Tab-separated table of C-alpha atoms in Angstrom:
chain	number	residue	atom	x	y	z
A	1	MET	CA	50.655	193.574	72.757
A	2	PRO	CA	51.227	189.969	71.614
A	3	VAL	CA	54.453	188.373	72.774
A	4	PRO	CA	56.938	188.051	69.874
A	5	VAL	CA	57.818	184.453	69.093
A	6	PRO	CA	61.615	183.995	69.190
A	7	GLN	CA	63.404	182.337	66.307
A	8	GLN	CA	63.761	178.631	67.070
A	9	ARG	CA	66.677	176.737	65.627
A	10	SER	CA	66.287	173.189	64.301
A	11	ALA	CA	67.887	171.543	67.339
A	12	PRO	CA	67.670	172.532	71.007
A	13	ALA	CA	70.743	173.669	72.852
A	14	ALA	CA	70.731	170.499	74.937
A	15	GLU	CA	71.777	168.428	71.934
A	16	THR	CA	75.152	170.146	71.833
A	17	SER	CA	75.578	171.042	75.473
A	18	HIS	CA	77.577	168.506	77.470
A	19	GLY	CA	78.618	170.673	80.446
A	20	ASP	CA	77.031	173.985	81.352
A	21	LEU	CA	73.247	174.322	81.459
A	22	THR	CA	71.081	177.426	81.268
A	23	LEU	CA	67.776	177.574	83.156
A	24	LEU	CA	65.161	180.235	82.478
A	25	VAL	CA	62.926	180.770	85.511
A	26	ILE	CA	59.584	182.459	84.770
A	27	GLU	CA	57.694	183.693	87.860
A	28	ASP	CA	56.313	186.998	89.035
A	29	ASP	CA	57.689	186.711	92.577
A	30	PRO	CA	61.460	187.362	92.465
A	31	ALA	CA	61.799	186.147	96.066
A	32	GLY	CA	59.822	182.982	95.432
A	33	THR	CA	62.703	180.815	94.208
A	34	THR	CA	65.138	180.125	96.998
A	35	ILE	CA	67.587	178.096	94.918
A	36	THR	CA	70.787	180.014	94.240
A	37	VAL	CA	73.343	179.418	91.540
A	38	PRO	CA	76.129	178.086	93.832
A	39	GLU	CA	73.752	175.607	95.498
A	40	LEU	CA	72.413	174.380	92.170
A	41	SER	CA	75.883	174.064	90.651
A	42	ALA	CA	77.142	172.020	93.582
A	43	ALA	CA	74.191	169.660	93.381
A	44	ALA	CA	74.456	169.253	89.608
A	45	GLY	CA	78.190	168.729	89.479
A	46	THR	CA	78.398	171.333	86.721
A	47	ARG	CA	77.754	175.018	86.295
A	48	VAL	CA	74.115	176.085	85.884
A	49	ARG	CA	73.308	179.563	84.668
A	50	ILE	CA	69.953	180.949	85.835
A	51	ARG	CA	67.970	183.659	84.118
A	52	THR	CA	64.795	185.052	85.640
A	53	ALA	CA	61.783	186.628	83.963
A	54	ARG	CA	58.842	188.206	85.819
A	55	ASN	CA	56.376	187.929	82.932
A	56	LEU	CA	55.955	186.272	79.565
A	57	THR	CA	57.010	189.325	77.600
A	58	GLU	CA	60.339	189.408	79.420
A	59	ALA	CA	60.642	185.614	79.039
A	60	ALA	CA	60.258	185.866	75.265
A	61	ARG	CA	63.127	188.341	75.203
A	62	LEU	CA	65.391	186.110	77.307
A	63	LEU	CA	64.487	182.893	75.461
A	64	THR	CA	67.594	182.389	73.308
A	65	ASP	CA	69.086	179.284	71.707
A	66	ASP	CA	71.438	178.612	74.628
A	67	VAL	CA	68.549	178.077	77.078
A	68	ASP	CA	68.317	174.377	77.925
A	69	CYS	CA	65.297	174.307	80.215
A	70	ILE	CA	62.427	176.532	81.364
A	71	LEU	CA	61.029	176.509	84.897
A	72	LEU	CA	57.520	178.010	84.721
A	73	ASP	CA	55.341	178.951	87.660
A	74	LEU	CA	51.845	177.823	86.715
A	75	ALA	CA	50.397	180.605	88.817
A	76	LEU	CA	51.914	183.189	86.475
A	77	PRO	CA	49.081	185.255	84.912
A	78	LEU	CA	48.935	186.070	81.234
A	79	THR	CA	47.909	189.635	82.029
A	80	GLY	CA	50.028	192.222	83.671
A	81	GLY	CA	53.081	191.567	81.547
A	82	GLY	CA	51.593	192.577	78.270
A	83	ALA	CA	51.330	188.983	77.082
A	84	GLY	CA	48.463	187.772	74.988
A	85	PRO	CA	47.495	184.283	73.915
A	86	ALA	CA	50.132	182.748	71.674
A	87	THR	CA	49.614	180.563	68.661
A	88	PRO	CA	51.902	177.543	68.683
A	89	THR	CA	54.215	177.268	65.726
A	90	ALA	CA	53.104	174.861	63.013
A	91	ASP	CA	56.442	173.102	62.541
A	92	ALA	CA	57.436	172.680	66.151
A	93	GLY	CA	58.926	169.492	67.508
A	94	THR	CA	57.188	167.329	70.029
A	95	SER	CA	56.447	168.824	73.425
A	96	GLY	CA	56.316	165.771	75.625
A	97	ALA	CA	53.618	163.285	76.422
A	98	GLY	CA	50.236	163.865	74.908
A	99	THR	CA	51.395	166.152	72.077
A	100	ALA	CA	50.207	165.798	68.520
A	101	ASP	CA	52.505	164.753	65.656
A	102	SER	CA	52.762	168.379	64.535
A	103	GLY	CA	54.438	169.291	67.838
A	104	SER	CA	51.790	171.867	68.788
A	105	PRO	CA	50.628	171.512	72.400
A	106	PRO	CA	47.038	170.292	72.684
A	107	GLU	CA	44.427	172.481	74.263
A	108	PRO	CA	44.115	171.824	78.014
A	109	ALA	CA	40.858	170.592	79.465
A	110	SER	CA	38.280	173.354	79.668
A	111	GLU	CA	38.064	173.312	83.476
A	112	ARG	CA	41.876	173.792	83.820
A	113	ALA	CA	42.363	176.024	80.763
A	114	GLY	CA	42.781	179.164	82.825
A	115	GLU	CA	45.318	177.593	85.165
A	116	LEU	CA	47.396	176.225	82.262
A	117	ALA	CA	47.147	179.248	79.971
A	118	ALA	CA	50.694	180.394	80.764
A	119	LEU	CA	52.063	176.905	80.096
A	120	THR	CA	50.248	176.684	76.756
A	121	HIS	CA	51.696	180.069	75.822
A	122	VAL	CA	55.254	179.038	76.738
A	123	LEU	CA	54.973	175.782	74.806
A	124	GLY	CA	53.902	177.809	71.802
A	125	ILE	CA	56.868	180.199	71.853
A	126	ALA	CA	59.433	177.558	72.924
A	127	PRO	CA	58.530	174.325	71.089
A	128	LEU	CA	62.107	172.995	71.195
A	129	HIS	CA	62.909	173.681	74.856
A	130	ALA	CA	62.384	171.433	77.853
A	131	VAL	CA	59.765	172.820	80.250
A	132	LEU	CA	59.329	172.176	83.987
A	133	ALA	CA	56.012	173.158	85.608
A	134	LEU	CA	56.158	174.632	89.112
A	135	THR	CA	52.994	174.578	91.204
A	136	ALA	CA	52.449	176.848	94.176
A	137	GLN	CA	50.795	174.131	96.240
A	138	ASP	CA	50.631	170.369	96.383
A	139	ASP	CA	48.193	170.073	93.438
A	140	THR	CA	48.925	166.683	91.894
A	141	GLU	CA	46.010	166.885	89.482
A	142	LEU	CA	47.137	170.228	88.032
A	143	ALA	CA	50.747	169.027	87.834
A	144	ALA	CA	49.729	165.851	85.978
A	145	GLU	CA	47.588	167.895	83.590
A	146	ALA	CA	50.600	170.109	82.880
A	147	VAL	CA	52.592	167.054	81.776
A	148	ARG	CA	49.715	165.884	79.594
A	149	VAL	CA	49.614	169.300	77.940
A	150	GLY	CA	53.334	169.176	77.092
A	151	ALA	CA	55.619	169.852	80.075
A	152	GLN	CA	58.432	167.349	80.571
A	153	ASP	CA	58.014	167.189	84.381
A	154	TYR	CA	56.572	169.081	87.347
A	155	LEU	CA	57.855	170.276	90.730
A	156	PHE	CA	56.134	171.394	93.937
A	157	ARG	CA	57.360	174.649	95.409
A	158	GLY	CA	57.311	173.316	98.973
A	159	GLU	CA	59.620	170.412	98.081
A	160	LEU	CA	62.000	172.372	95.895
A	161	ASP	CA	65.708	172.120	96.739
A	162	ALA	CA	68.936	172.183	94.763
A	163	ARG	CA	69.279	168.429	94.335
A	164	VAL	CA	65.671	167.876	93.246
A	165	LEU	CA	65.786	170.774	90.813
A	166	SER	CA	69.125	169.664	89.353
A	167	ARG	CA	67.840	166.153	88.765
A	168	ALA	CA	64.575	167.464	87.270
A	169	ILE	CA	66.437	169.763	84.859
A	170	ARG	CA	68.572	166.977	83.504
A	171	TYR	CA	65.617	164.624	83.262
A	172	ALA	CA	63.542	167.227	81.415
A	173	VAL	CA	66.343	168.048	78.983
A	174	GLU	CA	66.986	164.380	78.139
A	175	ARG	CA	63.278	163.644	77.800
A	176	LYS	CA	62.842	166.573	75.425
A	177	ARG	CA	65.753	165.370	73.356
A	178	ALA	CA	64.197	161.904	73.203
A	179	ASP	CA	60.810	163.376	72.254
A	180	ILE	CA	62.311	165.397	69.414
A	181	ALA	CA	64.356	162.422	68.179
A	182	GLN	CA	61.274	160.188	68.245
A	183	HIS	CA	59.256	162.798	66.382
A	184	GLN	CA	61.948	163.162	63.717
A	185	LEU	CA	62.188	159.379	63.409
A	186	THR	CA	58.427	159.094	62.974
A	187	GLU	CA	58.449	161.828	60.346
A	188	SER	CA	61.304	160.122	58.484
A	189	ARG	CA	59.521	156.780	58.594
A	190	LEU	CA	56.273	158.263	57.299
A	191	ARG	CA	58.137	160.134	54.589
A	192	ALA	CA	59.966	156.960	53.561
A	193	GLN	CA	56.695	155.015	53.429
A	194	GLU	CA	55.095	157.735	51.337
A	195	ASN	CA	58.059	157.802	48.957
A	196	ALA	CA	57.974	154.012	48.683
A	197	ARG	CA	54.261	154.038	47.815
A	198	LEU	CA	54.866	156.774	45.260
A	199	GLU	CA	57.820	155.043	43.633
A	200	ARG	CA	56.037	151.672	43.648
A	201	GLY	CA	53.076	153.278	41.926
A	202	LEU	CA	55.390	154.668	39.228
A	203	LEU	CA	56.702	151.222	38.288
A	204	PRO	CA	55.009	149.838	35.161
A	205	THR	CA	52.201	147.303	34.989
A	206	PRO	CA	52.775	145.291	31.791
A	207	LEU	CA	49.735	144.976	29.518
A	208	LEU	CA	50.105	141.550	27.917
A	209	ASP	CA	46.654	139.975	28.229
A	210	GLY	CA	45.877	137.827	25.207
A	211	SER	CA	49.432	137.824	23.852
A	212	GLY	CA	50.387	134.294	24.898
A	213	LEU	CA	53.854	135.526	25.898
A	214	SER	CA	55.523	134.953	29.249
A	215	PHE	CA	57.074	137.882	31.102
A	216	ALA	CA	59.556	138.292	33.956
A	217	ALA	CA	61.503	141.304	35.195
A	218	ARG	CA	64.089	142.315	37.774
A	219	TYR	CA	64.751	145.888	38.839
A	220	ARG	CA	67.460	147.141	41.217
A	221	PRO	CA	68.068	150.887	41.605
A	222	GLY	CA	71.627	151.955	42.296
A	223	ARG	CA	70.612	154.653	44.796
A	224	SER	CA	70.618	153.584	48.426
A	225	ARG	CA	67.163	153.053	49.981
A	226	ALA	CA	65.402	153.855	46.682
A	227	LEU	CA	62.855	151.849	44.724
A	228	LEU	CA	63.200	153.769	41.497
A	229	GLY	CA	66.259	154.671	39.465
A	230	GLY	CA	67.084	156.124	36.070
A	231	ASP	CA	66.386	152.803	34.311
A	232	PHE	CA	62.879	152.260	32.954
A	233	TYR	CA	60.965	149.631	30.989
A	234	ASP	CA	57.462	148.825	29.817
A	235	VAL	CA	55.518	146.247	27.803
A	236	VAL	CA	52.118	146.747	26.151
A	237	ARG	CA	49.975	144.909	23.606
A	238	THR	CA	48.117	147.031	21.069
A	239	PRO	CA	44.682	146.094	19.625
A	240	ASP	CA	46.245	144.670	16.439
A	241	GLY	CA	47.985	141.985	18.538
A	242	THR	CA	51.494	143.452	18.356
A	243	VAL	CA	53.486	143.317	21.592
A	244	HIS	CA	55.688	146.368	22.145
A	245	ALA	CA	58.558	146.160	24.650
A	246	MET	CA	60.936	148.900	25.694
A	247	ILE	CA	63.848	149.362	28.067
A	248	GLY	CA	65.895	152.510	28.619
A	249	ASP	CA	68.456	154.231	30.809
A	250	VAL	CA	68.763	157.932	31.712
A	251	CYS	CA	72.362	158.942	32.406
A	252	GLY	CA	72.909	159.644	36.091
A	253	HIS	CA	71.568	158.115	39.302
A	254	GLY	CA	69.675	160.830	41.180
A	255	PRO	CA	65.972	161.488	41.769
A	256	ASP	CA	65.840	163.886	38.794
A	257	GLU	CA	67.007	161.117	36.474
A	258	ALA	CA	64.474	158.716	37.994
A	259	ALA	CA	61.677	161.244	37.411
A	260	LEU	CA	62.790	161.757	33.806
A	261	GLY	CA	62.808	157.999	33.263
A	262	VAL	CA	59.213	157.791	34.470
A	263	GLU	CA	58.221	160.622	32.119
A	264	LEU	CA	59.839	158.876	29.150
A	265	ARG	CA	58.183	155.562	29.997
A	266	ILE	CA	54.724	157.120	30.279
A	267	ALA	CA	55.276	159.061	27.046
A	268	TRP	CA	56.404	155.871	25.288
A	269	ARG	CA	53.277	153.989	26.377
A	270	ALA	CA	50.978	156.825	25.279
A	271	LEU	CA	52.693	157.155	21.896
A	272	THR	CA	52.707	153.395	21.367
A	273	LEU	CA	49.017	153.057	22.140
A	274	ALA	CA	48.435	155.977	19.738
A	275	GLY	CA	50.003	153.920	16.945
A	276	LEU	CA	53.539	155.333	16.688
A	277	CYS	CA	56.586	153.086	16.384
A	278	GLY	CA	60.138	153.059	15.128
A	279	ASP	CA	61.820	156.296	14.089
A	280	GLU	CA	58.665	158.409	14.493
A	281	LEU	CA	58.208	157.282	18.087
A	282	LEU	CA	61.867	157.801	19.037
A	283	SER	CA	61.948	161.252	17.450
A	284	THR	CA	58.947	162.280	19.538
A	285	LEU	CA	60.532	160.823	22.681
A	286	GLN	CA	63.657	162.861	22.004
A	287	GLN	CA	61.524	166.014	21.961
A	288	VAL	CA	60.050	165.015	25.332
A	289	LEU	CA	63.548	164.465	26.708
A	290	GLU	CA	64.814	167.821	25.429
A	291	HIS	CA	61.912	169.658	27.062
A	292	GLU	CA	62.020	167.822	30.406
A	293	ARG	CA	65.728	167.340	31.132
A	294	GLN	CA	67.531	169.557	33.658
A	295	SER	CA	70.530	170.246	31.417
A	296	GLU	CA	71.606	169.696	27.834
A	297	GLU	CA	74.140	167.087	28.967
A	298	ILE	CA	71.387	164.651	29.981
A	299	PHE	CA	70.687	161.864	27.500
A	300	ALA	CA	68.958	158.491	27.520
A	301	THR	CA	69.588	155.195	25.767
A	302	LEU	CA	66.640	153.135	24.541
A	303	CYS	CA	65.822	149.773	23.010
A	304	THR	CA	62.396	149.048	21.519
A	305	VAL	CA	61.081	145.738	20.183
A	306	ASP	CA	57.800	145.306	18.295
A	307	ILE	CA	56.805	141.627	18.220
A	308	ALA	CA	54.412	140.654	15.430
A	309	PRO	CA	51.022	139.133	16.374
A	310	ASP	CA	52.185	135.665	15.264
A	311	GLY	CA	55.206	135.979	17.604
A	312	ARG	CA	57.729	134.796	14.992
A	313	ARG	CA	59.389	138.091	14.014
A	314	ALA	CA	60.019	141.521	15.458
A	315	GLY	CA	61.188	145.031	14.628
A	316	LEU	CA	64.204	146.285	16.592
A	317	CYS	CA	65.269	149.895	17.202
A	318	LEU	CA	68.381	150.796	19.203
A	319	ALA	CA	69.191	154.291	20.438
A	320	GLY	CA	72.672	153.915	21.912
A	321	HIS	CA	71.481	150.913	23.928
A	322	PRO	CA	72.950	147.377	24.209
A	323	ALA	CA	71.362	144.844	21.853
A	324	PRO	CA	68.910	142.308	23.336
A	325	LEU	CA	69.805	138.671	23.919
A	326	LEU	CA	67.861	136.024	21.968
A	327	ALA	CA	67.729	132.300	22.735
A	328	ARG	CA	65.866	129.980	20.399
A	329	HIS	CA	64.729	126.551	21.402
A	330	GLY	CA	67.691	124.166	21.355
A	331	LEU	CA	70.255	126.875	20.500
A	332	PRO	CA	72.610	128.941	22.668
A	333	ALA	CA	71.736	132.543	23.431
A	334	ARG	CA	73.180	135.223	21.154
A	335	LEU	CA	73.034	138.987	20.802
A	336	LEU	CA	70.755	140.490	18.148
A	337	PRO	CA	72.427	142.652	15.486
A	338	TYR	CA	73.291	146.162	16.646
A	339	GLN	CA	75.139	147.619	13.646
A	340	ASP	CA	72.125	149.638	12.440
A	341	GLY	CA	71.444	151.384	15.736
A	342	GLY	CA	71.139	155.130	16.172
A	343	PRO	CA	72.511	157.538	18.793
A	344	ALA	CA	71.148	157.945	22.298
A	345	LEU	CA	68.192	160.271	22.728
A	346	GLY	CA	69.217	163.861	23.339
A	347	LEU	CA	72.613	163.806	21.611
A	348	LEU	CA	71.847	164.812	18.005
A	349	PRO	CA	68.990	167.197	17.108
A	350	ARG	CA	67.908	165.492	13.862
A	351	ALA	CA	68.969	161.914	14.471
A	352	ARG	CA	67.346	158.889	12.842
A	353	TRP	CA	66.785	155.415	14.237
A	354	PRO	CA	66.336	152.700	11.612
A	355	ARG	CA	64.043	149.779	12.404
A	356	ARG	CA	65.609	146.378	11.743
A	357	GLN	CA	63.538	143.246	11.124
A	358	VAL	CA	64.685	140.145	13.048
A	359	GLU	CA	63.431	136.562	12.936
A	360	LEU	CA	62.536	135.057	16.322
A	361	GLY	CA	61.302	131.594	15.367
A	362	GLY	CA	58.636	129.426	16.947
A	363	ALA	CA	59.902	129.024	20.519
A	364	TRP	CA	62.194	131.698	21.872
A	365	SER	CA	63.098	133.960	24.758
A	366	LEU	CA	64.228	137.583	24.445
A	367	MET	CA	66.120	139.369	27.224
A	368	LEU	CA	66.299	143.180	27.315
A	369	TYR	CA	68.651	144.770	29.863
A	370	THR	CA	70.405	147.988	30.846
A	371	ASP	CA	74.150	148.485	31.033
A	372	GLY	CA	74.129	148.078	34.816
A	373	LEU	CA	74.028	144.329	34.204
A	374	ILE	CA	77.173	144.249	32.067
A	375	GLU	CA	79.320	146.965	33.680
A	376	GLY	CA	79.902	145.184	36.979
A	377	ARG	CA	83.511	144.362	37.862
A	378	VAL	CA	84.949	140.852	37.531
A	379	GLY	CA	88.216	139.248	38.460
A	380	SER	CA	90.330	139.452	41.602
A	381	GLY	CA	91.606	142.957	40.913
A	382	GLY	CA	88.242	144.286	39.790
A	383	SER	CA	89.851	146.048	36.818
A	384	GLU	CA	87.766	144.297	34.147
A	385	ARG	CA	84.045	144.510	33.473
A	386	LEU	CA	81.695	141.666	32.711
A	387	GLY	CA	80.727	143.042	29.299
A	388	GLN	CA	78.247	141.609	26.821
A	389	ASP	CA	80.394	138.579	26.014
A	390	GLY	CA	80.662	137.710	29.686
A	391	MET	CA	76.913	138.129	30.109
A	392	VAL	CA	76.200	135.819	27.160
A	393	ALA	CA	78.523	133.168	28.598
A	394	MET	CA	76.924	133.531	32.031
A	395	VAL	CA	73.391	133.172	30.634
A	396	ASN	CA	74.350	130.145	28.575
A	397	SER	CA	75.858	128.486	31.650
A	398	ARG	CA	72.577	129.037	33.490
A	399	LEU	CA	70.687	127.591	30.541
A	400	GLU	CA	72.853	124.502	30.825
A	401	GLN	CA	71.517	124.152	34.375
A	402	GLY	CA	67.933	124.257	33.090
A	403	LEU	CA	67.025	127.652	34.543
A	404	ALA	CA	64.321	129.720	32.859
A	405	GLY	CA	62.059	132.710	33.441
A	406	GLU	CA	62.305	134.463	36.787
A	407	GLU	CA	64.725	131.880	38.185
A	408	LEU	CA	67.137	132.682	35.370
A	409	LEU	CA	66.902	136.427	35.955
A	410	GLU	CA	67.320	136.052	39.700
A	411	ALA	CA	70.365	133.817	39.259
A	412	ALA	CA	71.901	136.146	36.655
A	413	VAL	CA	71.546	139.287	38.783
A	414	ALA	CA	72.851	137.456	41.848
A	415	GLU	CA	75.901	136.184	39.941
A	416	VAL	CA	76.685	139.641	38.556
A	417	ARG	CA	76.528	141.068	42.089
A	418	GLU	CA	78.765	138.273	43.384
A	419	LEU	CA	81.324	138.803	40.613
A	420	ASN	CA	81.317	142.516	41.424
A	421	GLY	CA	82.180	141.728	45.039
A	422	GLY	CA	79.121	143.502	46.427
A	423	GLU	CA	76.120	145.608	45.453
A	424	LEU	CA	76.189	147.206	42.011
A	425	THR	CA	76.468	150.997	41.967
A	426	ASP	CA	74.513	151.402	38.722
A	427	ASP	CA	70.808	150.814	38.186
A	428	VAL	CA	69.909	147.383	36.797
A	429	ALA	CA	66.767	146.559	34.855
A	430	VAL	CA	66.224	143.238	33.077
A	431	LEU	CA	63.070	141.946	31.434
A	432	LEU	CA	62.440	138.613	29.755
A	433	LEU	CA	59.796	137.861	27.135
A	434	GLY	CA	59.227	134.328	25.942
A	435	ARG	CA	57.076	132.343	23.517
A	436	ASP	CA	56.343	128.664	23.967
A	437	PRO	CA	53.835	127.153	21.456
A	438	GLU	CA	52.990	124.305	23.838
A	439	ARG	CA	52.265	126.781	26.609
A	440	ILE	CA	50.095	128.862	24.263
A	441	ARG	CA	48.034	125.809	23.384
A	442	ARG	CA	47.758	124.937	27.075
A	443	TRP	CA	46.337	128.389	27.830
A	444	GLY	CA	44.067	128.399	24.820
A	445	GLY	CA	46.006	131.048	22.939
A	446	SER	CA	46.269	133.541	25.808
A	447	ALA	CA	48.245	134.100	28.980
A	448	PRO	CA	47.123	134.682	32.574
A	449	ARG	CA	46.720	138.300	33.699
A	450	SER	CA	50.082	139.961	34.209
A	451	HIS	CA	51.345	142.007	37.145
A	452	PRO	CA	54.524	144.040	37.614
A	453	ALA	CA	56.378	141.859	40.112
A	454	SER	CA	56.005	138.406	38.568
A	455	VAL	CA	53.989	138.068	35.401
A	456	ASP	CA	52.817	134.630	34.330
A	457	ARG	CA	55.685	132.647	35.780
A	458	PRO	CA	55.706	129.182	34.181
A	459	PRO	CA	57.120	126.195	36.043
A	460	SER	CA	60.840	125.831	35.526
A	461	PRO	CA	61.839	122.893	33.334
A	462	PRO	CA	63.852	120.118	34.972
A	463	VAL	CA	67.582	119.990	34.557
A	464	ARG	CA	68.150	118.372	31.193
A	465	ALA	CA	70.006	115.124	30.853
A	466	ALA	CA	73.182	114.875	28.809
A	467	GLY	CA	72.409	115.184	25.123
A	468	ALA	CA	68.953	116.662	25.668
A	469	GLN	CA	67.876	119.863	23.956
A	470	ARG	CA	68.621	123.185	25.616
A	471	PRO	CA	65.487	124.839	27.074
A	472	PRO	CA	64.639	128.429	26.147
A	473	LEU	CA	65.445	131.248	28.561
């Protein structure tokens, strides 16, 4: 009959045991081990409980969570005790030097497979326990092979005494703990790298080739050690030359909200490239939100801007979202009108979102942002928030210093974090679109190829002298 595999808990007993230790001795000669409990306890300085098993079937029955270490006689046969070959568990922890990342012990070399069959079996049924290999004679090669297969250490029967065994037990237990910790750390690191690649791949790649517009963006998720939050944005240029920009915010800060934000962004790009805009597009996005959200309390704010091919005017739709910030050449930045906005997506079943026409002018910069930028605390007591008025004043002060493009965004986000007295708890997304006729002529009517991190970053203008015109954002 096959030996039943005992239930293994997620952490070995040694991780919580600071005093008493339990040793399971597996050998078919009950008189072979001369170490007694009193001798071992005196040498260890603590109490050591010893259990003995004469075969692997009996060992499987005695292998409970409180066992800290196993002492296995390599001469123990698989037959005679009713034990058959065991299949190592798939999710086991590491089993010492030479083990694979899955924790399953590797197959021993073919010429020593028979001699190490019992060890391979024990490693399969006890993947989270420290194992000591006991050889009947001074066979260094077999002992070393046992460690390569997965044992934490080996002992020779002729040299076995209480002090050596006590030291070997503690060494094996600590080494197993270190192996498991290292394996868990490696798994966590690989999982974090995989999540980072996934989240990075879900961030948008703006499609602005041929538009002549500059683009910059900053994105900071509020969740710790995350690359993606509930905020989302995108920019695409359709074949008719119109540039469509969008920024939105799903309420909440967890991974579900981040996933919903990605779904809304992808749906927005698909609908935009299909020719939808304004109220028709937002109504369809609301249907997507209602089908994909986890609960009816989830909603999302959204701001869309459709910039005409000539770059001098745009259509603006607001769905419960803060109005964009516009700076024309030589003029201070100001908020676009927001009186005609509609409700956030997901709040009203048959809502409408009017599209308002705004004049941009010849040279301008347009900043779209989420509320994480304006809800940071300010002041010594931290009772007030920055707000839109504070953001406008902050941006205008940076314009006075001659900052533009990515430098302006970086300085603005850094100042908001400094005013808050530390990292912001909400997600922050900011994107900046700009039109400079001189730059368009310099590039022959088009812009360099864009990329998500830093798209077509123009050189920052020098700090203007007193009385000079204010540069655009």
